[in-house]
mmCIF file of C-alpha atoms in Angstrom:
data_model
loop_
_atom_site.group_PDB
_atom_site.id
_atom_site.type_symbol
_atom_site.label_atom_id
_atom_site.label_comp_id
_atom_site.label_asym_id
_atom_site.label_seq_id
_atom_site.Cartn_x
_atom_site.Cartn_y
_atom_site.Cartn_z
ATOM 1 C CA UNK A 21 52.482 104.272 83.352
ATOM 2 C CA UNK A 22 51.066 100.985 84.865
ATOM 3 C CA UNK A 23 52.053 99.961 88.390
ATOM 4 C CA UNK A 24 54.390 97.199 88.456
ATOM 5 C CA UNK A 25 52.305 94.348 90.761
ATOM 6 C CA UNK A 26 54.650 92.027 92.333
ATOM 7 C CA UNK A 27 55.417 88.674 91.160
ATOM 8 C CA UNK A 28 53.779 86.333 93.258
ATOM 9 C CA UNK A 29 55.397 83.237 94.535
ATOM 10 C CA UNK A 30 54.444 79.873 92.774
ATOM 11 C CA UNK A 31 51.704 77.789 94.722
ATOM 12 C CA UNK A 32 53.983 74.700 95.025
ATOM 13 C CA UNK A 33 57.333 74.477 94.828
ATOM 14 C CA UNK A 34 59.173 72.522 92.498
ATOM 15 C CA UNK A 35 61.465 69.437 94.151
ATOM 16 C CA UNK A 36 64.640 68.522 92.285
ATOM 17 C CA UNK A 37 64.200 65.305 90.559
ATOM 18 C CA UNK A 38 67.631 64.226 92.572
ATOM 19 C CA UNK A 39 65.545 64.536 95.813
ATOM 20 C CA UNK A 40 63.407 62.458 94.929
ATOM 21 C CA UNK A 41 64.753 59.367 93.176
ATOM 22 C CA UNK A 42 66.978 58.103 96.339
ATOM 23 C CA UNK A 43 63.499 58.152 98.625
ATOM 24 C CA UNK A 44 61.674 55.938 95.119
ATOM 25 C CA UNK A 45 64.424 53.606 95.631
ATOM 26 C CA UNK A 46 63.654 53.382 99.529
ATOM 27 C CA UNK A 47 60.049 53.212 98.626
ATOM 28 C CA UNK A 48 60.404 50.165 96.156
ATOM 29 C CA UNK A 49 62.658 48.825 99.335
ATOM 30 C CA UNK A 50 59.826 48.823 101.451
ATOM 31 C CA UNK A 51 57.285 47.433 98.760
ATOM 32 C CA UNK A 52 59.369 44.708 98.441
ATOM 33 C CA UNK A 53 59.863 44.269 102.137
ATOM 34 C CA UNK A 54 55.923 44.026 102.994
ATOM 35 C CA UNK A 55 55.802 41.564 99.569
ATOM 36 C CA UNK A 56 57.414 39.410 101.673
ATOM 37 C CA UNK A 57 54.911 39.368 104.515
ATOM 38 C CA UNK A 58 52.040 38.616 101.905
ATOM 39 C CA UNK A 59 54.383 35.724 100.415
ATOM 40 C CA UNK A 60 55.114 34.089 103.641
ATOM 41 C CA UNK A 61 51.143 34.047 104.104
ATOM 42 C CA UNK A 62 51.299 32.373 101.376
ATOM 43 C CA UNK A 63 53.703 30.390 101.947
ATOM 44 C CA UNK A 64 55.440 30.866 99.052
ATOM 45 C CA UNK A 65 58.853 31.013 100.891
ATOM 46 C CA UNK A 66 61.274 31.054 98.072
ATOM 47 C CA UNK A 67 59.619 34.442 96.838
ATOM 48 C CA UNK A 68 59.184 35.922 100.263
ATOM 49 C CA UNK A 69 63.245 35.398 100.768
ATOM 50 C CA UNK A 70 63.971 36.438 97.426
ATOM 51 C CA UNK A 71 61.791 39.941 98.674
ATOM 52 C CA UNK A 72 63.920 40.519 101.640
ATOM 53 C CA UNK A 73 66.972 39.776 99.512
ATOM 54 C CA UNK A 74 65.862 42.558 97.227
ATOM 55 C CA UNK A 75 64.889 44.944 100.285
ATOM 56 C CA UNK A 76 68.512 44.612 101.489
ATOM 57 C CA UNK A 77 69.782 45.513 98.054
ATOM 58 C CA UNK A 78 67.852 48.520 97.445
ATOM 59 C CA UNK A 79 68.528 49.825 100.821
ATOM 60 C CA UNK A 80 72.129 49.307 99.973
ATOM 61 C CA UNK A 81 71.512 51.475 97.216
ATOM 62 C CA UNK A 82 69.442 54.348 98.146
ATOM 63 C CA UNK A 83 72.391 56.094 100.471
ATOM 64 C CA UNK A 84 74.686 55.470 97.481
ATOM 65 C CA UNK A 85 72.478 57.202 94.760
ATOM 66 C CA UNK A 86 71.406 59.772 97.566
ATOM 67 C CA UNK A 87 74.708 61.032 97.419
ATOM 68 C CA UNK A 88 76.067 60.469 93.885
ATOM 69 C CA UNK A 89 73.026 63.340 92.701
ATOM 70 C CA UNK A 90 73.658 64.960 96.049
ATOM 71 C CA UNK A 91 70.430 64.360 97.117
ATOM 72 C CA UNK A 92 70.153 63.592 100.711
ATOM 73 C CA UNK A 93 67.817 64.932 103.041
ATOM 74 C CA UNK A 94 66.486 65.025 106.382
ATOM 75 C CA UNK A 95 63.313 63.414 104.949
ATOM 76 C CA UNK A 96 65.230 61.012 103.197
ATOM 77 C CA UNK A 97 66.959 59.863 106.325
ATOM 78 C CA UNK A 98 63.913 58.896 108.574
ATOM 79 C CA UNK A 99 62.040 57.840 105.643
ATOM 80 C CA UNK A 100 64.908 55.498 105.070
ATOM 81 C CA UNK A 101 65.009 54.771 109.087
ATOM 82 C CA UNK A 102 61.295 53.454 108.641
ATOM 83 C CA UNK A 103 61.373 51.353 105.717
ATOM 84 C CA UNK A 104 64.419 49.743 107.439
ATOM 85 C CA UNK A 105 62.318 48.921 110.775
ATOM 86 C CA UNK A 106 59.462 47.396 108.251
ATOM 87 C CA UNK A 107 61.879 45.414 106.036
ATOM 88 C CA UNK A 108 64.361 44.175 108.498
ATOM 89 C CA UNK A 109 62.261 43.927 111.758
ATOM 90 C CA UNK A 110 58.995 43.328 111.474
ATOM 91 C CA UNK A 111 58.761 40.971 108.224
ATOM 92 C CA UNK A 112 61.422 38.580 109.536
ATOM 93 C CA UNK A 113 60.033 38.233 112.484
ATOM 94 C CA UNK A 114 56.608 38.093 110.738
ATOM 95 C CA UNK A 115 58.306 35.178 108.637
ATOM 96 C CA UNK A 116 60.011 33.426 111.434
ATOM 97 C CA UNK A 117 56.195 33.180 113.344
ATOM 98 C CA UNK A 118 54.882 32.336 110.467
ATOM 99 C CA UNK A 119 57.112 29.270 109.682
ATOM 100 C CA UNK A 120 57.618 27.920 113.029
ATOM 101 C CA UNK A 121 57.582 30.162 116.090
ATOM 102 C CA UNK A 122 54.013 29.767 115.861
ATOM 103 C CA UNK A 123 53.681 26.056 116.757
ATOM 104 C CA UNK A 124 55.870 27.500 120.018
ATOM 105 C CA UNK A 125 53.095 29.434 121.062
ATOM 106 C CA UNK A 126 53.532 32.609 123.746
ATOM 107 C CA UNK A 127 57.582 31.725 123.112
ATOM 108 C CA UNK A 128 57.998 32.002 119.825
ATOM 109 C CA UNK A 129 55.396 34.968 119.870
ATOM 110 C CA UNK A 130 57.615 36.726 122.252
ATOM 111 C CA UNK A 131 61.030 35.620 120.191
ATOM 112 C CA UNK A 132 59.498 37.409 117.073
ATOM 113 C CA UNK A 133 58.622 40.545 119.354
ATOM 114 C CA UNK A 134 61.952 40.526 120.512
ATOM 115 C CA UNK A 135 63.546 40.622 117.449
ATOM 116 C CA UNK A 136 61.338 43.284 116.232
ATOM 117 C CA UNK A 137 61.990 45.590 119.295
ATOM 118 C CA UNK A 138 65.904 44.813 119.178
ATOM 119 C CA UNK A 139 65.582 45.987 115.451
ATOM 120 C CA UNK A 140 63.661 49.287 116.503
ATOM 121 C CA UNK A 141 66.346 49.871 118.865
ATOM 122 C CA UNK A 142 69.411 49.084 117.360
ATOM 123 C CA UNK A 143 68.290 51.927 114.290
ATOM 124 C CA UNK A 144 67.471 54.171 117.152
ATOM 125 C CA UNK A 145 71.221 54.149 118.206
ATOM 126 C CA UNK A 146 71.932 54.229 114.620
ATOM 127 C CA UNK A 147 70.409 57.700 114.437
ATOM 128 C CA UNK A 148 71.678 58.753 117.422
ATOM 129 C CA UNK A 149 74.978 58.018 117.006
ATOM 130 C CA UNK A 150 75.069 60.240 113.693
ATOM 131 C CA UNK A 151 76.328 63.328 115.461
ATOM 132 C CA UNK A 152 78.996 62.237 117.574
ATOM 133 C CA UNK A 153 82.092 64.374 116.083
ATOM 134 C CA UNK A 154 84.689 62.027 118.708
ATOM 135 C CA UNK A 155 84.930 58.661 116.717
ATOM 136 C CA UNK A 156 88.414 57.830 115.058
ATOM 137 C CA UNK A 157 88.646 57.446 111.802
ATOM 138 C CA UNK A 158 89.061 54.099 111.775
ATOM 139 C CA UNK A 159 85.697 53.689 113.089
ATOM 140 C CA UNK A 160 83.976 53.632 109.420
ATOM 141 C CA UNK A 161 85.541 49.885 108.845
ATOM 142 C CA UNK A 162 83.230 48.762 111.824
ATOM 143 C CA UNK A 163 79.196 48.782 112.796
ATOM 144 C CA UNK A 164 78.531 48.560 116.585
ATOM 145 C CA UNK A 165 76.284 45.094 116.853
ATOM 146 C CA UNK A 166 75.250 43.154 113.817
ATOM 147 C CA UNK A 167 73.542 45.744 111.205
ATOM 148 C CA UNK A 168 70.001 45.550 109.842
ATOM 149 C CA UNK A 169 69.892 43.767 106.391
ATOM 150 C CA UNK A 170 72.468 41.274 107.623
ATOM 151 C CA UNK A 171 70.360 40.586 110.745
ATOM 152 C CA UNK A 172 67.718 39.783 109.041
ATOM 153 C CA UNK A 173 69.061 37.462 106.712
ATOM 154 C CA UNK A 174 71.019 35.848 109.252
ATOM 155 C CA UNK A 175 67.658 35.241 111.367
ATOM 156 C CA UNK A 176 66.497 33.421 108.604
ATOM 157 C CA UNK A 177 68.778 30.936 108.572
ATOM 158 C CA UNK A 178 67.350 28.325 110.172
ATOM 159 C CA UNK A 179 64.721 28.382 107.637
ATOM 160 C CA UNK A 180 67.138 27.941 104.955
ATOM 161 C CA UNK A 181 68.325 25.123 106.264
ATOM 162 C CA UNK A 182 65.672 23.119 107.147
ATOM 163 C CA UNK A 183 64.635 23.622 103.074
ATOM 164 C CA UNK A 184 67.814 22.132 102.402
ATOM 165 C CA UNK A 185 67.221 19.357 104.604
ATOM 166 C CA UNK A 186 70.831 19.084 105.650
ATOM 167 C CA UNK A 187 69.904 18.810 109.430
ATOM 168 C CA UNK A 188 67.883 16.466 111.406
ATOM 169 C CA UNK A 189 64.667 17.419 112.855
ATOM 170 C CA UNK A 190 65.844 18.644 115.637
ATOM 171 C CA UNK A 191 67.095 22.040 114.091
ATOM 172 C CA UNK A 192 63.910 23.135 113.388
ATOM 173 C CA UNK A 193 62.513 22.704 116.603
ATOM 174 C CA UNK A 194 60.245 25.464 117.152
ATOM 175 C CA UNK A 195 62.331 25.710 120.987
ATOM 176 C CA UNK A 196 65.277 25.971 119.259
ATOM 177 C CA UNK A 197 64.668 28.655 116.597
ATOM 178 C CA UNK A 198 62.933 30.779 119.574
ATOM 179 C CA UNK A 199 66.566 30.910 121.524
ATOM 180 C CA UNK A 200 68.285 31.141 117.739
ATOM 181 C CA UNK A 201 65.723 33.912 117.189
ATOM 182 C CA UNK A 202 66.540 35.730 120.834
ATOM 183 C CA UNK A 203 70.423 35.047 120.225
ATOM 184 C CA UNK A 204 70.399 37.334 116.781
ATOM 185 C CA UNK A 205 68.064 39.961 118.311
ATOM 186 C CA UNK A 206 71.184 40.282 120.978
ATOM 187 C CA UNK A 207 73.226 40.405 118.275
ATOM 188 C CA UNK A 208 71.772 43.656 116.773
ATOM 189 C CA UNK A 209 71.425 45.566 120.244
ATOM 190 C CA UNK A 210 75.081 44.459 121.449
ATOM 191 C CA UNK A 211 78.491 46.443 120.974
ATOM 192 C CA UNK A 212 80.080 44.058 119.261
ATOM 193 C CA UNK A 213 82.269 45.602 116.195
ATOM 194 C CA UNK A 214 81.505 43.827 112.696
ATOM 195 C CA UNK A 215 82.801 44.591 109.468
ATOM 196 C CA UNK A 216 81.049 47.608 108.027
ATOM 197 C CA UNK A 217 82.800 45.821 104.180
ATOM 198 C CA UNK A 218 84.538 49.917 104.125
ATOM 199 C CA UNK A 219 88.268 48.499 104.765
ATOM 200 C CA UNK A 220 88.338 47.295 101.003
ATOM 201 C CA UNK A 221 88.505 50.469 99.834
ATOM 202 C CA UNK A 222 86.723 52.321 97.001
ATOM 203 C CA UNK A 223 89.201 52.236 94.347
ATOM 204 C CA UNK A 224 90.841 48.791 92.668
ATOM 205 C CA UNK A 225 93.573 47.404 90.724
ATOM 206 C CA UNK A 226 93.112 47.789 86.814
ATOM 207 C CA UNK A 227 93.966 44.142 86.407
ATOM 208 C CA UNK A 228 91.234 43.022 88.788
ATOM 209 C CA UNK A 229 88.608 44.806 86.945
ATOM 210 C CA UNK A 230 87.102 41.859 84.854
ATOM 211 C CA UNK A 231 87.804 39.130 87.171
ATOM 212 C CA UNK A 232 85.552 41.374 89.395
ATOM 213 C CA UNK A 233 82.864 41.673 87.241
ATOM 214 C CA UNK A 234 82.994 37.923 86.884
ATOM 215 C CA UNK A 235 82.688 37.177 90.281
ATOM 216 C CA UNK A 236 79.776 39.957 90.307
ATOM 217 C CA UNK A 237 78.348 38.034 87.794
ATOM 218 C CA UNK A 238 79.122 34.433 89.562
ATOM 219 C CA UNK A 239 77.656 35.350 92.828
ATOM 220 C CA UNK A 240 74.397 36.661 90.883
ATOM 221 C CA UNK A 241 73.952 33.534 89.060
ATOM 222 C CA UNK A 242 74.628 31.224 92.005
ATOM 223 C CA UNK A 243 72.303 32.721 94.101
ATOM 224 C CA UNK A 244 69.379 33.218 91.807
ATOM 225 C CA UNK A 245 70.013 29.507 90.774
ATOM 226 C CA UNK A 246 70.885 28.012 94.708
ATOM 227 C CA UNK A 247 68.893 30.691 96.476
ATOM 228 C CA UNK A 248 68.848 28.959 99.927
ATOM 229 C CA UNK A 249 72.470 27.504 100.017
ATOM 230 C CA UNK A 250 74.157 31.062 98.710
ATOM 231 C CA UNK A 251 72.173 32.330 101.663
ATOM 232 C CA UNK A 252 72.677 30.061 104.054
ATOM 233 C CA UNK A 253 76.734 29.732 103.423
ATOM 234 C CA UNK A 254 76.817 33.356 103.428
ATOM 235 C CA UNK A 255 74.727 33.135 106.590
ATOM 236 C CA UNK A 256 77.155 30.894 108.310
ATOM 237 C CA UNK A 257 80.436 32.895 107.040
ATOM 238 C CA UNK A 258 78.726 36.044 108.533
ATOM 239 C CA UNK A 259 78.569 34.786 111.593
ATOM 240 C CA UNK A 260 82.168 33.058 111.797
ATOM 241 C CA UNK A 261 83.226 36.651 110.688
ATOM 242 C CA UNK A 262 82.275 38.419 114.267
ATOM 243 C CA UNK A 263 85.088 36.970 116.429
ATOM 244 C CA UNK A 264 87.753 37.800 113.910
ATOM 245 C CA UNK A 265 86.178 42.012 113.624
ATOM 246 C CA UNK A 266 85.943 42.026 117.418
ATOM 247 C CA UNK A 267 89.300 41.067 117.439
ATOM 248 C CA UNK A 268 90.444 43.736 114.647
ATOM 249 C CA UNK A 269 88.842 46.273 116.649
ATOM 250 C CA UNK A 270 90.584 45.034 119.932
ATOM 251 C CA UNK A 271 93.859 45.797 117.879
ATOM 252 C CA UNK A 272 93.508 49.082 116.981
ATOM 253 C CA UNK A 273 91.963 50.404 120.143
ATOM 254 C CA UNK A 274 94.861 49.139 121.411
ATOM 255 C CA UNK A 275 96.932 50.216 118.968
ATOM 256 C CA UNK A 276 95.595 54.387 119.842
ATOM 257 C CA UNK A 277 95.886 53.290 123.370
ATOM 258 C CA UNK A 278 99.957 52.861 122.970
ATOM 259 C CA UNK A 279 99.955 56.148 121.013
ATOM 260 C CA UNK A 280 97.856 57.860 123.517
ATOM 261 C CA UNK A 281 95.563 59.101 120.878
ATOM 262 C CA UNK A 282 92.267 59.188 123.198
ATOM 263 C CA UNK A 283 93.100 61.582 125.816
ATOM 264 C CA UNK A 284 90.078 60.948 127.907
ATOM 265 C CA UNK A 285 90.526 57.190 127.878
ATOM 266 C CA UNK A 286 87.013 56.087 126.581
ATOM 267 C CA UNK A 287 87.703 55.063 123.194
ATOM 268 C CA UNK A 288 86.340 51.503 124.018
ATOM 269 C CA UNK A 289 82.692 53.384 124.764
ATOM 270 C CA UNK A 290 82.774 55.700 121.595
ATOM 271 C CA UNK A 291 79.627 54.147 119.256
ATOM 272 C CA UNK A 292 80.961 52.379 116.285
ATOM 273 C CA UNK A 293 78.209 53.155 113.972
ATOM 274 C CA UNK A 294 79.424 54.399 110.528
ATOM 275 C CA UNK A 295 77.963 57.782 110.171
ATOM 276 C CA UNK A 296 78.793 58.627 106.571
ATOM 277 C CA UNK A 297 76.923 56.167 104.857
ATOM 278 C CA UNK A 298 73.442 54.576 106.417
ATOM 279 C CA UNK A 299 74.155 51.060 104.952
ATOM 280 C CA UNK A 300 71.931 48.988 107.818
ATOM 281 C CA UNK A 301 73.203 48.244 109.019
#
């Protein structure tokens, strides 16, 4: 009788396809994001937005498809942390040079560094903030600062305007988008609460099915056709939003203040970052 050899164990390991597609949609992210650098050399400006716009969809997506196949990883996560950096730190403030900082010399040099760095550390908290068990549960409807993709759109904005031509010259001051540059870096690194876009819930009304695949459809079409005014009105609304979440979040800490949920007292210091889904944001 022949000795039984044991079965060795395969040279490389097979990785479930639902590991993988989440970090190809990060991937394209990131290809998309650095498009955008090699467009604004270009100076094709139209399709270097368009690329950031597409960045900050597909990093809306990756978490979401990530967990739908149950496919999230530890690898996933930092890969996702880096592409973010890349796509909402460093091209922005590659673009913003680009356009105008530039012509501001050592300012606007150290505006687009500033926004980089305040992008770095703002995901840094991000990360760190993922294991802190104390937040409330309330705490998904709110980011602490501005997040990622909407910072760098909103940094942009300037830019969009000035292609609209709907202010004077003085806008587009190279002085003036340094500070407006500075002021949105702030932004990102402060504790302000913003809407995280969580408090609308995940389930809707049957009758508002279709007219929300028509708006869907609406907000598609407007901004492929009016890229730079659907940005910049968005832009705008973003940052009327803050006051009003800074002001929902006042409510409810107060609100477990009267009902002496936080025993400790130091609610107001918990990190607001949502830690069950990595939207950037």
């Amino acid at each position: 009788m022949k000795d039984l050899k044991p079965e060795r164990a395969p040279r490389f390991r097979r990785v479930p396809l639902r590991l993988i597609l989440p970090n190809m949609v990060t991937l394209l992210a990131l290809c998309s994001g650095l498009t955008a650098v090699r467009m604004a050399y270009e100076g094709r400006w139209e399709f270097a937005v368009g690329a950031i716009l597409l960045a900050a969809v597909l990093d809306g997506l990756d978490g979401r498809v990530a967990r739908m196949l149950k496919g999230t990883s530890r690898f996933g996560a930092e890969l996702d942390s880096l592409a973010d950096f890349v796509n909402f730190g460093v091209t922005p403030a590659l673009m913003m040079y680009l356009w105008i900082l530039k012509d501001a010399g050592s300012l606007g040099w150290i505006a687009a560094l500033i926004f980089a760095i305040s992008m770095s550390l703002r995901l840094a908290r991000f990360n760190a903030a993922l294991d802190d068990p104390d937040k409330p549960a309330w705490a998904s409807r709110f980011f602490t600062g501005v997040p990622a993709p909407a910072g760098a759109l909103t940094v942009l904005l300037p830019l969009y305007l000035d292609f609209l031509g709907l202010f004077p010259h003085w806008f587009a001051d190279e002085a003036f988008v340094a500070a407006y540059t500075i002021a949105i870096a702030f932004l990102l690194i402060s504790r302000l609460p913003t809407y995280s876009g969580k408090s609308f819930g995940t389930r809707i009304r049957r009758d508002f099915v279709l007219p929300l695949f028509l708006f869907a459809v609406l907000v598609v079409a407007l901004t492929a056709s009016y890229p730079f005014r659907m940005l910049a009105g968005v832009s705008v609304l973003y940052l009327l939003s803050i006051p009003f979440s800074w002001r929902a979040h006042r409510k409810l800490v107060q609100a477990d203040e009267r009902l002496d949920l936080d025993g400790d007292g130091d609610e107001c210091d918990t990190d607001l970052d949502n830690i069950g889904d990595r939207d950037k944001a």
